[in-house]
JSON list of C-alpha atoms in Angstrom, two decimals:
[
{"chain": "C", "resi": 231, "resn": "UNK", "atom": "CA", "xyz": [46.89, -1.45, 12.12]},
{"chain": "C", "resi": 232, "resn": "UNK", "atom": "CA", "xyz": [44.31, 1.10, 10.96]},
{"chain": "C", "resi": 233, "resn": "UNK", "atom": "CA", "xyz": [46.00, 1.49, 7.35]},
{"chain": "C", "resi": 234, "resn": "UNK", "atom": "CA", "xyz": [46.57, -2.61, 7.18]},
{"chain": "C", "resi": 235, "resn": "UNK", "atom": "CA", "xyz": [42.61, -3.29, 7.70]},
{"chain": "C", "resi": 236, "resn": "UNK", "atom": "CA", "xyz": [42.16, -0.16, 5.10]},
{"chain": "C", "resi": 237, "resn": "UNK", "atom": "CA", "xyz": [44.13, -2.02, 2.52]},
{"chain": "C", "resi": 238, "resn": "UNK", "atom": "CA", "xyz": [42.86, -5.52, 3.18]},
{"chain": "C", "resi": 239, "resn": "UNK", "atom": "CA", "xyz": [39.14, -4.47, 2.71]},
{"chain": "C", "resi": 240, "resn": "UNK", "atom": "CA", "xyz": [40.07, -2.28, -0.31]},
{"chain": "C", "resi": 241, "resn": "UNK", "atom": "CA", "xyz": [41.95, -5.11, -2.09]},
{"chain": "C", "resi": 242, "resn": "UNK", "atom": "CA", "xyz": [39.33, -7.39, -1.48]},
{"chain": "C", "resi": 243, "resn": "UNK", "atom": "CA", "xyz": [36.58, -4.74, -2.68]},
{"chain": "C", "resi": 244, "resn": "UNK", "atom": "CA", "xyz": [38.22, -4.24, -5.85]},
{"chain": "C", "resi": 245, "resn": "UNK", "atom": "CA", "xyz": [38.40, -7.88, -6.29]},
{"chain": "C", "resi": 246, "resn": "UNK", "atom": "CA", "xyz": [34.88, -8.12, -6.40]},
{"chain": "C", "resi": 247, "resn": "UNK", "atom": "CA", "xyz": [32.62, -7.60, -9.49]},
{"chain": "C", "resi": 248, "resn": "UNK", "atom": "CA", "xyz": [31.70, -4.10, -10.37]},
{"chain": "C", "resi": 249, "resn": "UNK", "atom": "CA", "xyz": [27.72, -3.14, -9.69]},
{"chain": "C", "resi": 250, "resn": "UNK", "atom": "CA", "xyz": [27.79, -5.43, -6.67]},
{"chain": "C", "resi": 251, "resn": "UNK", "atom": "CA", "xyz": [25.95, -4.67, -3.22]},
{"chain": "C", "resi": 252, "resn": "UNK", "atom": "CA", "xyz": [28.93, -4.73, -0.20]},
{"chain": "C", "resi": 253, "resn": "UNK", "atom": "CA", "xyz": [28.10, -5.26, 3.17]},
{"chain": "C", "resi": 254, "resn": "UNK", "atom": "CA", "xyz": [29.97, -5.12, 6.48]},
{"chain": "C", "resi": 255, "resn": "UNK", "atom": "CA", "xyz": [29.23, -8.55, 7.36]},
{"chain": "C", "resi": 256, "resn": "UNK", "atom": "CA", "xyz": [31.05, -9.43, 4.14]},
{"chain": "C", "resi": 257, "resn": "UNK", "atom": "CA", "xyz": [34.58, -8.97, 6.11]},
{"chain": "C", "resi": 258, "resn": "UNK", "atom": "CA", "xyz": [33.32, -10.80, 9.22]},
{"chain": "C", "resi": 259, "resn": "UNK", "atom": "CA", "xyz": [35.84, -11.60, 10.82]},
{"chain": "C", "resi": 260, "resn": "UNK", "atom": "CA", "xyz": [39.07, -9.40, 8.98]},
{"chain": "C", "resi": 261, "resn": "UNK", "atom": "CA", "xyz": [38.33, -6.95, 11.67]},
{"chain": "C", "resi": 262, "resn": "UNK", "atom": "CA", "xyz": [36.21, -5.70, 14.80]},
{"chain": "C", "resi": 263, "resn": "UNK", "atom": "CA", "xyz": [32.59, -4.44, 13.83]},
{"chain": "C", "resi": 264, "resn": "UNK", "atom": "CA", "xyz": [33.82, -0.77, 14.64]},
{"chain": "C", "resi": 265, "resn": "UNK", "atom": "CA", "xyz": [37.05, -0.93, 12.18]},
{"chain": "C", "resi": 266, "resn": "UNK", "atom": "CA", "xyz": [35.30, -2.21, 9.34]},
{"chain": "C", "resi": 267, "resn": "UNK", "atom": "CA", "xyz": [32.32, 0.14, 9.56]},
{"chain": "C", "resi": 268, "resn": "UNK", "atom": "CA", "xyz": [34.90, 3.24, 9.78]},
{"chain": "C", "resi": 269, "resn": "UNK", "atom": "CA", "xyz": [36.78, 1.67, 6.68]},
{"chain": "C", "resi": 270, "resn": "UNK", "atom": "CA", "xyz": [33.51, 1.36, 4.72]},
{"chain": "C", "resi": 271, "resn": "UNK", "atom": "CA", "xyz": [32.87, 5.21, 5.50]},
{"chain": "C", "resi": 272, "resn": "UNK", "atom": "CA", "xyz": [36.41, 6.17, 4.55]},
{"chain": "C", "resi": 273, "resn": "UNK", "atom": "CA", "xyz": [35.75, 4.33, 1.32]},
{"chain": "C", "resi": 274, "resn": "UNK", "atom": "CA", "xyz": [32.72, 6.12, 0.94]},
{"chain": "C", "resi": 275, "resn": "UNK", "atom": "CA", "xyz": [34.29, 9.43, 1.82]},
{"chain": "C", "resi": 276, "resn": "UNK", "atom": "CA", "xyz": [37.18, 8.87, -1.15]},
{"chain": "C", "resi": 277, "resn": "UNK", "atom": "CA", "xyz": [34.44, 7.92, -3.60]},
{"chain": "C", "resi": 278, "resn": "UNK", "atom": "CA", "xyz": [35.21, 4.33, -4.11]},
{"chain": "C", "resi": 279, "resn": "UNK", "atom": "CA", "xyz": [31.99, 3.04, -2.59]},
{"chain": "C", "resi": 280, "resn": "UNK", "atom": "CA", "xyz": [28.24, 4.56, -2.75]},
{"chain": "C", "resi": 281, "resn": "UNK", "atom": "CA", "xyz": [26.32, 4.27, 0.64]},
{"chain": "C", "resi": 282, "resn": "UNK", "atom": "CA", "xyz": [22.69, 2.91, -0.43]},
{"chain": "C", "resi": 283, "resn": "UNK", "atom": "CA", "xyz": [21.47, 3.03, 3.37]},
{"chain": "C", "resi": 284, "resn": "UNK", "atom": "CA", "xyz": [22.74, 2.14, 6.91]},
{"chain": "C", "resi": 285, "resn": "UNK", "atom": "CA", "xyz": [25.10, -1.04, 6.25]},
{"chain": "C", "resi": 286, "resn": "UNK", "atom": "CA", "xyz": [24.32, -1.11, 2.77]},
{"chain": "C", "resi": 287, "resn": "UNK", "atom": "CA", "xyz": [27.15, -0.09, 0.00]},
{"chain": "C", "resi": 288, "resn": "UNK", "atom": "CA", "xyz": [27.67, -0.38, -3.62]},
{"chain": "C", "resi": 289, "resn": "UNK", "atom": "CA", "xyz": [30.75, -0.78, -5.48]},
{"chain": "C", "resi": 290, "resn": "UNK", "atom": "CA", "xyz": [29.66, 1.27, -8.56]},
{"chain": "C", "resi": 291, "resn": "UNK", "atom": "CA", "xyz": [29.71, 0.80, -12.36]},
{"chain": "C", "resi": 292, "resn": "UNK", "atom": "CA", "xyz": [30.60, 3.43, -13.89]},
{"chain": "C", "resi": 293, "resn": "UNK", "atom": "CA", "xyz": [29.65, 4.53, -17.65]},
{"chain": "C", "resi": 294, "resn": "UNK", "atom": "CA", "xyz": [31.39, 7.20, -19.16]},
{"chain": "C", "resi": 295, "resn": "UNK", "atom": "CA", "xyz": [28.24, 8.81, -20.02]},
{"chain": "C", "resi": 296, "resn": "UNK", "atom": "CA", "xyz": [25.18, 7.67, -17.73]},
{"chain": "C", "resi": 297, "resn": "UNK", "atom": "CA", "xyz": [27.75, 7.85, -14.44]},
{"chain": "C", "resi": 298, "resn": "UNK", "atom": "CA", "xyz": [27.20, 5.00, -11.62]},
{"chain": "C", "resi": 299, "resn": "UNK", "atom": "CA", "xyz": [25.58, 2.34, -12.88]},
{"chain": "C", "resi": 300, "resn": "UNK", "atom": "CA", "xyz": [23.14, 0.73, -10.14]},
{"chain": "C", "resi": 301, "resn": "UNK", "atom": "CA", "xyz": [21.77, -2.78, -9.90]},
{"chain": "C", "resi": 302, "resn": "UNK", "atom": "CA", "xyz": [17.91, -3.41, -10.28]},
{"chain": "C", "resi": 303, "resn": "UNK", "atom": "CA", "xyz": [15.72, -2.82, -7.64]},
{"chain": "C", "resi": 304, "resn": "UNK", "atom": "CA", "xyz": [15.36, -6.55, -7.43]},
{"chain": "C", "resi": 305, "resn": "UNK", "atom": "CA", "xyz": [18.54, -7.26, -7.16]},
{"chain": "C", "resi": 306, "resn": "UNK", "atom": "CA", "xyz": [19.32, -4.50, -4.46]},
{"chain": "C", "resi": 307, "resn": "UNK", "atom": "CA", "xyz": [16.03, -6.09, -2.58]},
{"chain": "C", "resi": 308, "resn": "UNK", "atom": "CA", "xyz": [16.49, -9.76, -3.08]},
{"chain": "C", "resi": 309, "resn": "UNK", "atom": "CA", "xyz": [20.41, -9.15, -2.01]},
{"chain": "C", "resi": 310, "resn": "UNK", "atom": "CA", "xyz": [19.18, -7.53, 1.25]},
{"chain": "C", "resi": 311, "resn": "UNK", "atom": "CA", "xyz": [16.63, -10.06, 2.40]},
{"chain": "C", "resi": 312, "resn": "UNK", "atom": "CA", "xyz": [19.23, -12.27, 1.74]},
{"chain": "C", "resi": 313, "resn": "UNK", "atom": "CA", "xyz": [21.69, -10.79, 4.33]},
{"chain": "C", "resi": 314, "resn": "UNK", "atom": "CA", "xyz": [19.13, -10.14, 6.41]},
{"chain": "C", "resi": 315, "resn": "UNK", "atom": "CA", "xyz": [17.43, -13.53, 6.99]},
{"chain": "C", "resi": 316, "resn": "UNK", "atom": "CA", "xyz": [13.92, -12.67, 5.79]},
{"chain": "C", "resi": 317, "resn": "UNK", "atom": "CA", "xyz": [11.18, -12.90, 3.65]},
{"chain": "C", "resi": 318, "resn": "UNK", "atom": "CA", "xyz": [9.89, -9.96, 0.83]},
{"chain": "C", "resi": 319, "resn": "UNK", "atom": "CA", "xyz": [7.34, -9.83, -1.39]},
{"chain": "C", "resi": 320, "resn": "UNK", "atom": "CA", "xyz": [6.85, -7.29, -4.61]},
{"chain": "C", "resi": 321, "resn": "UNK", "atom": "CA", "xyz": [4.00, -4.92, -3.29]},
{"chain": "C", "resi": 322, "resn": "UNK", "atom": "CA", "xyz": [1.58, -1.94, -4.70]},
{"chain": "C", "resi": 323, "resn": "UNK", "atom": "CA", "xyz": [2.63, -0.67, -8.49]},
{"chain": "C", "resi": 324, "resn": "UNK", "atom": "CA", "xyz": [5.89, -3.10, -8.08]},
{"chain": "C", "resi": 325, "resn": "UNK", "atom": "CA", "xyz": [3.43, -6.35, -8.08]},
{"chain": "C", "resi": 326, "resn": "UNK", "atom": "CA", "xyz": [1.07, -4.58, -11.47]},
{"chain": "C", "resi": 327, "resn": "UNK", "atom": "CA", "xyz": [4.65, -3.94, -12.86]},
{"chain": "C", "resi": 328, "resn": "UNK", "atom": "CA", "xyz": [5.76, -7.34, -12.61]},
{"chain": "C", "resi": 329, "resn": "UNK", "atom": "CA", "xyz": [2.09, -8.97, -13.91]},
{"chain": "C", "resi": 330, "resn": "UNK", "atom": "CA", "xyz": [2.45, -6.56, -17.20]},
{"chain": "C", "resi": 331, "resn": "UNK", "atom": "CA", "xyz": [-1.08, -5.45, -15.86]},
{"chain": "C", "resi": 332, "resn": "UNK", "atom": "CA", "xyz": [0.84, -1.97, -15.52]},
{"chain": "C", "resi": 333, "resn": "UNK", "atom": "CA", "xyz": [3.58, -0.89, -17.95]},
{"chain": "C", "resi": 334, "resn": "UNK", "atom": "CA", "xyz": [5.46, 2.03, -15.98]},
{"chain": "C", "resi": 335, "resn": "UNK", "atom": "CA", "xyz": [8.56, 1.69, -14.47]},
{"chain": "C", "resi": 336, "resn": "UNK", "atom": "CA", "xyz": [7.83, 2.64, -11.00]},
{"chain": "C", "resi": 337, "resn": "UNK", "atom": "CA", "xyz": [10.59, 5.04, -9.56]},
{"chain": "C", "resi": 338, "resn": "UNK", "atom": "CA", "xyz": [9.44, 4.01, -5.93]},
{"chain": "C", "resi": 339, "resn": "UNK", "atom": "CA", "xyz": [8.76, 0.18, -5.46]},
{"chain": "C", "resi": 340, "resn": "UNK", "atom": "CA", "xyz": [7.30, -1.67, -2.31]},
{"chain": "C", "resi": 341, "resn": "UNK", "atom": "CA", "xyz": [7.99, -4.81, -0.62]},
{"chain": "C", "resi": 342, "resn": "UNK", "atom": "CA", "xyz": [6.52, -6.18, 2.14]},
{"chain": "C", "resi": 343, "resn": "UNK", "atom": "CA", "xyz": [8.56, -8.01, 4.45]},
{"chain": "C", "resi": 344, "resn": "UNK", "atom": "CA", "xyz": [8.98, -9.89, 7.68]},
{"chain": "C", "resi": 345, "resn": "UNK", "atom": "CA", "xyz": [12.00, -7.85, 8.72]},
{"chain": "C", "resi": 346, "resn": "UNK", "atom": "CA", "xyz": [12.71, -4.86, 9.76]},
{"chain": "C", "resi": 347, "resn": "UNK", "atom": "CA", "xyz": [10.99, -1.65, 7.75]},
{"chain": "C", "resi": 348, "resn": "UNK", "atom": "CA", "xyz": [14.13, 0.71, 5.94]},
{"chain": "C", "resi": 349, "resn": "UNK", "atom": "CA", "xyz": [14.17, 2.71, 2.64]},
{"chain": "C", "resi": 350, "resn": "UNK", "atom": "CA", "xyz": [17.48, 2.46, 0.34]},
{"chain": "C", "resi": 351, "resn": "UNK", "atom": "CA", "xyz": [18.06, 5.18, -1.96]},
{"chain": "C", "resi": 352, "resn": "UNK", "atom": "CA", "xyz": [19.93, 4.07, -5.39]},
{"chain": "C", "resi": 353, "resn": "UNK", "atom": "CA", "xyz": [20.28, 6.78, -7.88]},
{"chain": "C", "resi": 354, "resn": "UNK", "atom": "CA", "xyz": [16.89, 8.25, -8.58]},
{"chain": "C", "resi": 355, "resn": "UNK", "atom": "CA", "xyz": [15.12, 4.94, -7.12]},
{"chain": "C", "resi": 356, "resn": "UNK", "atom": "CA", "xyz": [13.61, 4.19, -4.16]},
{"chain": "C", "resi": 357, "resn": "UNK", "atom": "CA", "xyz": [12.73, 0.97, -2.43]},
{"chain": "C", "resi": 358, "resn": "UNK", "atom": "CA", "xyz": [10.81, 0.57, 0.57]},
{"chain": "C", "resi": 359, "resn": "UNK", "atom": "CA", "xyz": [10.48, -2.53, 2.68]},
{"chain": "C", "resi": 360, "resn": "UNK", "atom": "CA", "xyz": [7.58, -2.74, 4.63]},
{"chain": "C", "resi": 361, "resn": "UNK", "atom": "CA", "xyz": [6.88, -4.72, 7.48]},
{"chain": "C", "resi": 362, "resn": "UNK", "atom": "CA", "xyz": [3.50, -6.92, 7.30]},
{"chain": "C", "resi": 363, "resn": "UNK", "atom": "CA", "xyz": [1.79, -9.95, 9.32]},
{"chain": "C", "resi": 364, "resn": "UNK", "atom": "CA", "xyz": [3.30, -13.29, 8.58]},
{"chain": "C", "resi": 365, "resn": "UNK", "atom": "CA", "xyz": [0.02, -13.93, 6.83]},
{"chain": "C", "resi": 366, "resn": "UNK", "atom": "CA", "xyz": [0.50, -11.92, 3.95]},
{"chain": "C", "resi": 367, "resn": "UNK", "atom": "CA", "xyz": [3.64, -13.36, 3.36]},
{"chain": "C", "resi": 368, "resn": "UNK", "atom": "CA", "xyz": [2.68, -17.05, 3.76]},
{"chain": "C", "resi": 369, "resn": "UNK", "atom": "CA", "xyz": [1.57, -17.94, 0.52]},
{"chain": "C", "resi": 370, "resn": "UNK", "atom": "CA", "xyz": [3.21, -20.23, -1.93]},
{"chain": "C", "resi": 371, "resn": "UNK", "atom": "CA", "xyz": [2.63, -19.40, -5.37]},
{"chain": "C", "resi": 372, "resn": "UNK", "atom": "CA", "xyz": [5.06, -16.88, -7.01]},
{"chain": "C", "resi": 373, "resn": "UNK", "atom": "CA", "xyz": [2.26, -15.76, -9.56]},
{"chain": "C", "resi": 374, "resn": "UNK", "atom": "CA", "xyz": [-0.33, -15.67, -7.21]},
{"chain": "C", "resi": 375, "resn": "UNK", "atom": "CA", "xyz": [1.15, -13.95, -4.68]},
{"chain": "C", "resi": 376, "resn": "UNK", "atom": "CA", "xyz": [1.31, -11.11, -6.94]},
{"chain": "C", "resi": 377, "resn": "UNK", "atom": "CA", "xyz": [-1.85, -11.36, -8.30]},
{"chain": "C", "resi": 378, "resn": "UNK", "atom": "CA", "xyz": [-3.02, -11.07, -4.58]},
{"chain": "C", "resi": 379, "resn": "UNK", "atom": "CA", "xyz": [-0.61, -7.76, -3.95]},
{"chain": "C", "resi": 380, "resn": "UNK", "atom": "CA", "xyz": [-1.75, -6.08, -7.52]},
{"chain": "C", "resi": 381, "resn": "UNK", "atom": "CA", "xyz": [-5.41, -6.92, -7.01]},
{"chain": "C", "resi": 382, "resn": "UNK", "atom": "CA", "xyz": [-5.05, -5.15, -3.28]},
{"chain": "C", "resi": 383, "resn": "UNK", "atom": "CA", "xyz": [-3.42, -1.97, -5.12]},
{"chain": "C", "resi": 384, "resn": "UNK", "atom": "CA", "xyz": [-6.44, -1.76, -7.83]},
{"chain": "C", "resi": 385, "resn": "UNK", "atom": "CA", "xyz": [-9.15, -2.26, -5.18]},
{"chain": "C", "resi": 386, "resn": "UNK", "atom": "CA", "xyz": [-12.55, -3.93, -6.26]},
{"chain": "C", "resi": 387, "resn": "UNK", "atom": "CA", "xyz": [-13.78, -1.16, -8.58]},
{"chain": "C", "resi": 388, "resn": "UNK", "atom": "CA", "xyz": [-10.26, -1.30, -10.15]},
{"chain": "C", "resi": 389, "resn": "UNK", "atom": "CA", "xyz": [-10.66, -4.51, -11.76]},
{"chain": "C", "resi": 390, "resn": "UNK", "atom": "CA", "xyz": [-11.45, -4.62, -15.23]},
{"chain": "C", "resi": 391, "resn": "UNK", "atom": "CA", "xyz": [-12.62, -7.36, -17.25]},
{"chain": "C", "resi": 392, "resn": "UNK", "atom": "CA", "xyz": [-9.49, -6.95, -19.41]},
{"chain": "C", "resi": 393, "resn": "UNK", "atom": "CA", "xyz": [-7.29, -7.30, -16.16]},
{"chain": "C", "resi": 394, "resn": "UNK", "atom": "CA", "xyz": [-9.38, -10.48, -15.21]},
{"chain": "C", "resi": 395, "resn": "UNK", "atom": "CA", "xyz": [-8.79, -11.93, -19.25]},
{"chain": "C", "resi": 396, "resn": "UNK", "atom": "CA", "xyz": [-4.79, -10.86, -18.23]},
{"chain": "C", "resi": 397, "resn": "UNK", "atom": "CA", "xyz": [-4.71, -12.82, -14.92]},
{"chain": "C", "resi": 398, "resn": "UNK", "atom": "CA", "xyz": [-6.37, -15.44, -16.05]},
{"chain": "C", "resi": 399, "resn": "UNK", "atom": "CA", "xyz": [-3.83, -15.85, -18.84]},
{"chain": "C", "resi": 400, "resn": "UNK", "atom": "CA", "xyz": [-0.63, -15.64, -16.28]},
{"chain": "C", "resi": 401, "resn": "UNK", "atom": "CA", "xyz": [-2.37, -17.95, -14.08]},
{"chain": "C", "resi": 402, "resn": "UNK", "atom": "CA", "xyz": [-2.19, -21.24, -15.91]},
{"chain": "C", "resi": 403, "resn": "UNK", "atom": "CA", "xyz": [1.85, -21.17, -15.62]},
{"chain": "C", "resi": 404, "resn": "UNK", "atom": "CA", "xyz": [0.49, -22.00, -11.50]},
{"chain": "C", "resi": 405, "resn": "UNK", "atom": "CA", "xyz": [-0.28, -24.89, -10.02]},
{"chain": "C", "resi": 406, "resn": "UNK", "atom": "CA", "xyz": [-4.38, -24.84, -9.64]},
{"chain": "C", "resi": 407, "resn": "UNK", "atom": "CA", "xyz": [-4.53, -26.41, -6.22]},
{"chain": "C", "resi": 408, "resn": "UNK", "atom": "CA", "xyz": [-1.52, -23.64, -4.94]},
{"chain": "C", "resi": 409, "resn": "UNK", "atom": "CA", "xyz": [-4.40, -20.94, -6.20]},
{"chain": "C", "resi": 410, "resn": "UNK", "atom": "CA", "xyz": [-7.11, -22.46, -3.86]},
{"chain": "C", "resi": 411, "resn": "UNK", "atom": "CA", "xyz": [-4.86, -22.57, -0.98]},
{"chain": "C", "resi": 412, "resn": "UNK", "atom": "CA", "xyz": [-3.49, -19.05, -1.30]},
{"chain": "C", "resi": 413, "resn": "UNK", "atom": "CA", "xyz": [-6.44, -17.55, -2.08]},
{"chain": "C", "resi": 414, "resn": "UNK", "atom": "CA", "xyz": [-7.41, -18.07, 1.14]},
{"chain": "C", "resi": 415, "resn": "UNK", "atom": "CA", "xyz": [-4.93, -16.20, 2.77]},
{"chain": "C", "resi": 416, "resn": "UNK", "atom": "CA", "xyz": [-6.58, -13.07, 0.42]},
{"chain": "C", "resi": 417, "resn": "UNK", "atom": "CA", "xyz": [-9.67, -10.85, 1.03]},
{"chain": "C", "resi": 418, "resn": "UNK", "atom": "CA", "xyz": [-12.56, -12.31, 0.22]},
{"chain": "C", "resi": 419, "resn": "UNK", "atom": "CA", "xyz": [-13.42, -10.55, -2.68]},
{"chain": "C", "resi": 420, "resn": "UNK", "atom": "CA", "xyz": [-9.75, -11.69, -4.39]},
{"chain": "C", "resi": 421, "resn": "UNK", "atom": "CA", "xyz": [-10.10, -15.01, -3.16]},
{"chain": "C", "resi": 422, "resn": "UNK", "atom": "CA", "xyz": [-13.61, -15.21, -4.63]},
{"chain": "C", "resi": 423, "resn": "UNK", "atom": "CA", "xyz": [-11.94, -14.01, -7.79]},
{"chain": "C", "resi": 424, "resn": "UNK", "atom": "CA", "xyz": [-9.04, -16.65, -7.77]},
{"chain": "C", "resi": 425, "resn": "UNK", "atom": "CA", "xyz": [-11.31, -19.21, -7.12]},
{"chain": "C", "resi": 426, "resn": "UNK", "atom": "CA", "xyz": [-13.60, -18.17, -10.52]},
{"chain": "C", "resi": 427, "resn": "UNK", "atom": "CA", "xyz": [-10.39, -18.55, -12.54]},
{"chain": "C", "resi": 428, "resn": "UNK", "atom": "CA", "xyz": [-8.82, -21.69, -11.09]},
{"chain": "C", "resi": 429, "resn": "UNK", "atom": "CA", "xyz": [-12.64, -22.93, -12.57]},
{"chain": "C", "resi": 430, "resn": "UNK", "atom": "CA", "xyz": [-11.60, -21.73, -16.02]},
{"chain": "C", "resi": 431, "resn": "UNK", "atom": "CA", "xyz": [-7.97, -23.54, -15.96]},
{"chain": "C", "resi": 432, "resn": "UNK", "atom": "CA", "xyz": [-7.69, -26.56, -17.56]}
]
């Protein structure tokens, strides 16, 4: 019975595209909970899955030269809230990275979530969800929402008038009126900010 489940939930891995994110509920119902987390760690164990964290696995990529491939952070996060039901946002140097207001590759990235907190580990990258008020997370605007996160991360004094000119810019692909209305989710200062460029958008 053991070596059966083994074999079902290896053919089925291999099966599946190369680079992609496997998790126990994938096999819901091939097996009890218990058998299909001991498979995952045998598969682990003979090196044809990667653990990323607790119930999180990858089926690796592998280049000849570079070794295991690993998806982007994005995709590892958006993949995760996905299973998990919830809501993330990019947060800290993730959010500048995203804007172009900051040009390094972070090595750590932050979202802020409505789930449960958890780092995952994949390769030399890691990505921390962190929990946060409903609040924070409750604003519409894609743009603006990371506006509000990288504006939080420079603080006041951090804000250049280049930065400003750069926001500004992004902006206009938002609706005006979704602006107003998240910016008043934001600290004052930031929504005082928003509010000065929704007055410069056409």
């Amino acid at each position: 019975m053991e070596k059966s489940i083994h074999n079902t939930l290896l053919t089925q891995i291999l099966k599946t595209k190369k680079g992609r994110l496997i998790f126990p509920s994938d096999f819901k119902g091939d097996a009890s909970a218990d058998a299909i987390r001991q498979t995952l760690s045998r598969l682990v164990k003979d090196g044809v899955l990667k653990r990323l964290a607790h119930g999180v696995y990858l089926l690796p990529q592998v280049d000849p030269v570079l070794g295991a491939l690993y998806p982007s952070t994005d995709d590892i996060a958006q993949a995760i809230a996905k299973r998990d039901k919830v809501r993330i946002m990019p947060a800290g140097v993730n959010a500048l990275n995203k804007l172009g207001i900051s040009t390094q590759v972070p090595m750590q990235v932050v979202y802020l979530t409505d789930g449960k907190p958890k780092i995952i580990r994949a390769g030399k990258r890691t990505i921390t969800f962190k929990s946060t008020t409903p609040k924070k997370l409750s604003t519409r605007g894609k743009i603006c929402s990371l506006a509000i996160q990288a504006l939080e991360e420079l603080g006041k004094a951090g804000v250049t008038p280049e930065i400003i000119i750069h926001l500004t810019k992004i902006l206009q692909k938002e609706n005006k009126e979704i602006i107003k209305g998240d910016a008043k989710l934001a600290p004052e200062w930031i929504a005082q900010l928003l509010y000065s460029i929704t007055e410069k958008m056409k």
